[in-house]
Amino acid sequence: MEHNPPAGWLTEAANAAEQQGAGNLLRVVLIVMVVGCVLTAWFLLRGYRRNDD
């Protein structure tokens, strides 16, 4: 097993990230999914709010 310095690992990781094509699509899908879950939770939970006036 050869020794790779941490800077070499970062360089290899950056090069591998540039070669992958579906990364941006997956990132957008995950962001939309999280935002949708937050909005759905807010919409559902606001109906359970009590008005103790």
PDB file of N, CA and C in Angstrom:
ATOM      1  N   MET A   1       0.851  -1.181   0.000  1.00  0.00           N
ATOM      2  CA  MET A   1       0.000   0.000   0.000  1.00  0.00           C
ATOM      3  C   MET A   1       0.892   1.237   0.000  1.00  0.00           C
ATOM      4  N   GLU A   2       0.683   2.099  -0.953  1.00  0.00           N
ATOM      5  CA  GLU A   2       1.521   3.289  -1.055  1.00  0.00           C
ATOM      6  C   GLU A   2       0.965   4.403  -0.178  1.00  0.00           C
ATOM      7  N   HIS A   3       1.842   5.295   0.202  1.00  0.00           N
ATOM      8  CA  HIS A   3       1.466   6.419   1.064  1.00  0.00           C
ATOM      9  C   HIS A   3       1.012   7.590   0.204  1.00  0.00           C
ATOM     10  N   ASN A   4      -0.205   8.077   0.469  1.00  0.00           N
ATOM     11  CA  ASN A   4      -0.730   9.252  -0.233  1.00  0.00           C
ATOM     12  C   ASN A   4      -0.907  10.376   0.776  1.00  0.00           C
ATOM     13  N   PRO A   5      -0.279  11.521   0.549  1.00  0.00           N
ATOM     14  CA  PRO A   5      -0.469  12.643   1.472  1.00  0.00           C
ATOM     15  C   PRO A   5      -1.909  13.175   1.368  1.00  0.00           C
ATOM     16  N   PRO A   6      -2.396  13.824   2.420  1.00  0.00           N
ATOM     17  CA  PRO A   6      -3.783  14.342   2.391  1.00  0.00           C
ATOM     18  C   PRO A   6      -4.055  15.284   1.221  1.00  0.00           C
ATOM     19  N   ALA A   7      -3.069  16.067   0.826  1.00  0.00           N
ATOM     20  CA  ALA A   7      -3.278  16.974  -0.310  1.00  0.00           C
ATOM     21  C   ALA A   7      -3.542  16.182  -1.586  1.00  0.00           C
ATOM     22  N   GLY A   8      -2.896  15.041  -1.716  1.00  0.00           N
ATOM     23  CA  GLY A   8      -3.131  14.192  -2.883  1.00  0.00           C
ATOM     24  C   GLY A   8      -4.534  13.623  -2.884  1.00  0.00           C
ATOM     25  N   TRP A   9      -5.027  13.271  -1.699  1.00  0.00           N
ATOM     26  CA  TRP A   9      -6.400  12.755  -1.591  1.00  0.00           C
ATOM     27  C   TRP A   9      -7.408  13.820  -2.011  1.00  0.00           C
ATOM     28  N   LEU A  10      -7.160  15.061  -1.585  1.00  0.00           N
ATOM     29  CA  LEU A  10      -8.082  16.138  -1.957  1.00  0.00           C
ATOM     30  C   LEU A  10      -8.064  16.379  -3.462  1.00  0.00           C
ATOM     31  N   THR A  11      -6.884  16.307  -4.055  1.00  0.00           N
ATOM     32  CA  THR A  11      -6.778  16.504  -5.499  1.00  0.00           C
ATOM     33  C   THR A  11      -7.504  15.397  -6.254  1.00  0.00           C
ATOM     34  N   GLU A  12      -7.318  14.164  -5.809  1.00  0.00           N
ATOM     35  CA  GLU A  12      -8.004  13.046  -6.464  1.00  0.00           C
ATOM     36  C   GLU A  12      -9.517  13.136  -6.285  1.00  0.00           C
ATOM     37  N   ALA A  13      -9.957  13.558  -5.099  1.00  0.00           N
ATOM     38  CA  ALA A  13     -11.394  13.703  -4.862  1.00  0.00           C
ATOM     39  C   ALA A  13     -11.986  14.797  -5.742  1.00  0.00           C
ATOM     40  N   ALA A  14     -11.269  15.904  -5.895  1.00  0.00           N
ATOM     41  CA  ALA A  14     -11.760  16.996  -6.751  1.00  0.00           C
ATOM     42  C   ALA A  14     -11.828  16.550  -8.206  1.00  0.00           C
ATOM     43  N   ASN A  15     -10.838  15.796  -8.659  1.00  0.00           N
ATOM     44  CA  ASN A  15     -10.857  15.302 -10.043  1.00  0.00           C
ATOM     45  C   ASN A  15     -11.993  14.309 -10.262  1.00  0.00           C
ATOM     46  N   ALA A  16     -12.238  13.455  -9.287  1.00  0.00           N
ATOM     47  CA  ALA A  16     -13.331  12.488  -9.406  1.00  0.00           C
ATOM     48  C   ALA A  16     -14.678  13.184  -9.400  1.00  0.00           C
ATOM     49  N   ALA A  17     -14.805  14.256  -8.616  1.00  0.00           N
ATOM     50  CA  ALA A  17     -16.071  14.984  -8.550  1.00  0.00           C
ATOM     51  C   ALA A  17     -16.388  15.661  -9.881  1.00  0.00           C
ATOM     52  N   GLU A  18     -15.367  16.108 -10.583  1.00  0.00           N
ATOM     53  CA  GLU A  18     -15.596  16.759 -11.875  1.00  0.00           C
ATOM     54  C   GLU A  18     -16.048  15.759 -12.933  1.00  0.00           C
ATOM     55  N   GLN A  19     -15.654  14.513 -12.807  1.00  0.00           N
ATOM     56  CA  GLN A  19     -15.973  13.510 -13.818  1.00  0.00           C
ATOM     57  C   GLN A  19     -17.371  12.939 -13.654  1.00  0.00           C
ATOM     58  N   GLN A  20     -17.963  13.070 -12.499  1.00  0.00           N
ATOM     59  CA  GLN A  20     -19.285  12.497 -12.267  1.00  0.00           C
ATOM     60  C   GLN A  20     -20.340  13.444 -12.819  1.00  0.00           C
ATOM     61  N   GLY A  21     -21.324  12.890 -13.541  1.00  0.00           N
ATOM     62  CA  GLY A  21     -22.299  13.731 -14.211  1.00  0.00           C
ATOM     63  C   GLY A  21     -23.584  13.953 -13.444  1.00  0.00           C
ATOM     64  N   ALA A  22     -24.006  13.001 -12.624  1.00  0.00           N
ATOM     65  CA  ALA A  22     -25.316  13.105 -11.983  1.00  0.00           C
ATOM     66  C   ALA A  22     -25.265  13.805 -10.632  1.00  0.00           C
ATOM     67  N   GLY A  23     -24.138  14.343 -10.241  1.00  0.00           N
ATOM     68  CA  GLY A  23     -24.008  14.964  -8.930  1.00  0.00           C
ATOM     69  C   GLY A  23     -24.908  16.172  -8.753  1.00  0.00           C
ATOM     70  N   ASN A  24     -24.957  17.036  -9.762  1.00  0.00           N
ATOM     71  CA  ASN A  24     -25.784  18.239  -9.651  1.00  0.00           C
ATOM     72  C   ASN A  24     -27.262  17.897  -9.621  1.00  0.00           C
ATOM     73  N   LEU A  25     -27.672  16.933 -10.417  1.00  0.00           N
ATOM     74  CA  LEU A  25     -29.075  16.522 -10.433  1.00  0.00           C
ATOM     75  C   LEU A  25     -29.473  15.947  -9.082  1.00  0.00           C
ATOM     76  N   LEU A  26     -28.628  15.106  -8.516  1.00  0.00           N
ATOM     77  CA  LEU A  26     -28.919  14.524  -7.214  1.00  0.00           C
ATOM     78  C   LEU A  26     -28.979  15.596  -6.146  1.00  0.00           C
ATOM     79  N   ARG A  27     -28.096  16.577  -6.212  1.00  0.00           N
ATOM     80  CA  ARG A  27     -28.089  17.673  -5.243  1.00  0.00           C
ATOM     81  C   ARG A  27     -29.394  18.471  -5.320  1.00  0.00           C
ATOM     82  N   VAL A  28     -29.848  18.758  -6.522  1.00  0.00           N
ATOM     83  CA  VAL A  28     -31.094  19.509  -6.697  1.00  0.00           C
ATOM     84  C   VAL A  28     -32.282  18.702  -6.191  1.00  0.00           C
ATOM     85  N   VAL A  29     -32.311  17.403  -6.494  1.00  0.00           N
ATOM     86  CA  VAL A  29     -33.407  16.553  -6.034  1.00  0.00           C
ATOM     87  C   VAL A  29     -33.445  16.514  -4.515  1.00  0.00           C
ATOM     88  N   LEU A  30     -32.302  16.383  -3.873  1.00  0.00           N
ATOM     89  CA  LEU A  30     -32.265  16.342  -2.407  1.00  0.00           C
ATOM     90  C   LEU A  30     -32.706  17.658  -1.789  1.00  0.00           C
ATOM     91  N   ILE A  31     -32.290  18.776  -2.364  1.00  0.00           N
ATOM     92  CA  ILE A  31     -32.689  20.083  -1.829  1.00  0.00           C
ATOM     93  C   ILE A  31     -34.191  20.284  -1.972  1.00  0.00           C
ATOM     94  N   VAL A  32     -34.740  19.940  -3.135  1.00  0.00           N
ATOM     95  CA  VAL A  32     -36.183  20.083  -3.348  1.00  0.00           C
ATOM     96  C   VAL A  32     -36.956  19.173  -2.394  1.00  0.00           C
ATOM     97  N   MET A  33     -36.445  17.969  -2.160  1.00  0.00           N
ATOM     98  CA  MET A  33     -37.114  17.038  -1.269  1.00  0.00           C
ATOM     99  C   MET A  33     -37.124  17.562   0.167  1.00  0.00           C
ATOM    100  N   VAL A  34     -36.009  18.120   0.624  1.00  0.00           N
ATOM    101  CA  VAL A  34     -35.952  18.650   1.986  1.00  0.00           C
ATOM    102  C   VAL A  34     -36.873  19.854   2.131  1.00  0.00           C
ATOM    103  N   VAL A  35     -36.864  20.754   1.161  1.00  0.00           N
ATOM    104  CA  VAL A  35     -37.747  21.925   1.216  1.00  0.00           C
ATOM    105  C   VAL A  35     -39.207  21.491   1.182  1.00  0.00           C
ATOM    106  N   GLY A  36     -39.532  20.500   0.374  1.00  0.00           N
ATOM    107  CA  GLY A  36     -40.903  19.994   0.326  1.00  0.00           C
ATOM    108  C   GLY A  36     -41.331  19.375   1.644  1.00  0.00           C
ATOM    109  N   CYS A  37     -40.434  18.628   2.287  1.00  0.00           N
ATOM    110  CA  CYS A  37     -40.757  18.033   3.591  1.00  0.00           C
ATOM    111  C   CYS A  37     -40.990  19.109   4.641  1.00  0.00           C
ATOM    112  N   VAL A  38     -40.169  20.147   4.635  1.00  0.00           N
ATOM    113  CA  VAL A  38     -40.339  21.236   5.600  1.00  0.00           C
ATOM    114  C   VAL A  38     -41.668  21.955   5.371  1.00  0.00           C
ATOM    115  N   LEU A  39     -41.996  22.248   4.124  1.00  0.00           N
ATOM    116  CA  LEU A  39     -43.262  22.929   3.842  1.00  0.00           C
ATOM    117  C   LEU A  39     -44.464  22.051   4.185  1.00  0.00           C
ATOM    118  N   THR A  40     -44.376  20.755   3.907  1.00  0.00           N
ATOM    119  CA  THR A  40     -45.463  19.843   4.252  1.00  0.00           C
ATOM    120  C   THR A  40     -45.646  19.758   5.759  1.00  0.00           C
ATOM    121  N   ALA A  41     -44.552  19.660   6.496  1.00  0.00           N
ATOM    122  CA  ALA A  41     -44.633  19.621   7.960  1.00  0.00           C
ATOM    123  C   ALA A  41     -45.231  20.915   8.507  1.00  0.00           C
ATOM    124  N   TRP A  42     -44.820  22.053   7.964  1.00  0.00           N
ATOM    125  CA  TRP A  42     -45.360  23.329   8.427  1.00  0.00           C
ATOM    126  C   TRP A  42     -46.865  23.407   8.149  1.00  0.00           C
ATOM    127  N   PHE A  43     -47.275  22.979   6.964  1.00  0.00           N
ATOM    128  CA  PHE A  43     -48.690  23.044   6.596  1.00  0.00           C
ATOM    129  C   PHE A  43     -49.530  22.128   7.480  1.00  0.00           C
ATOM    130  N   LEU A  44     -49.034  20.910   7.742  1.00  0.00           N
ATOM    131  CA  LEU A  44     -49.794  19.974   8.563  1.00  0.00           C
ATOM    132  C   LEU A  44     -49.821  20.390  10.032  1.00  0.00           C
ATOM    133  N   LEU A  45     -48.694  20.873  10.547  1.00  0.00           N
ATOM    134  CA  LEU A  45     -48.623  21.196  11.970  1.00  0.00           C
ATOM    135  C   LEU A  45     -49.308  22.505  12.317  1.00  0.00           C
ATOM    136  N   ARG A  46     -49.485  23.397  11.352  1.00  0.00           N
ATOM    137  CA  ARG A  46     -50.148  24.657  11.681  1.00  0.00           C
ATOM    138  C   ARG A  46     -51.634  24.439  11.960  1.00  0.00           C
ATOM    139  N   GLY A  47     -52.203  23.349  11.474  1.00  0.00           N
ATOM    140  CA  GLY A  47     -53.602  23.045  11.748  1.00  0.00           C
ATOM    141  C   GLY A  47     -53.824  22.537  13.156  1.00  0.00           C
ATOM    142  N   TYR A  48     -52.768  22.074  13.813  1.00  0.00           N
ATOM    143  CA  TYR A  48     -52.893  21.565  15.169  1.00  0.00           C
ATOM    144  C   TYR A  48     -52.618  22.638  16.224  1.00  0.00           C
ATOM    145  N   ARG A  49     -52.398  23.862  15.802  1.00  0.00           N
ATOM    146  CA  ARG A  49     -52.127  24.939  16.749  1.00  0.00           C
ATOM    147  C   ARG A  49     -53.393  25.246  17.547  1.00  0.00           C
ATOM    148  N   ARG A  50     -53.227  25.412  18.847  1.00  0.00           N
ATOM    149  CA  ARG A  50     -54.384  25.720  19.695  1.00  0.00           C
ATOM    150  C   ARG A  50     -54.575  27.226  19.819  1.00  0.00           C
ATOM    151  N   ASN A  51     -55.809  27.621  19.847  1.00  0.00           N
ATOM    152  CA  ASN A  51     -56.139  29.026  20.100  1.00  0.00           C
ATOM    153  C   ASN A  51     -56.797  29.091  21.472  1.00  0.00           C
ATOM    154  N   ASP A  52     -56.012  29.380  22.504  1.00  0.00           N
ATOM    155  CA  ASP A  52     -56.498  29.437  23.873  1.00  0.00           C
ATOM    156  C   ASP A  52     -56.873  30.855  24.262  1.00  0.00           C
ATOM    157  N   ASP A  53     -57.563  31.545  23.393  1.00  0.00           N
ATOM    158  CA  ASP A  53     -57.937  32.931  23.688  1.00  0.00           C
ATOM    159  C   ASP A  53     -59.020  33.003  24.713  1.00  0.00           C
TER     160      ASP A  53
END
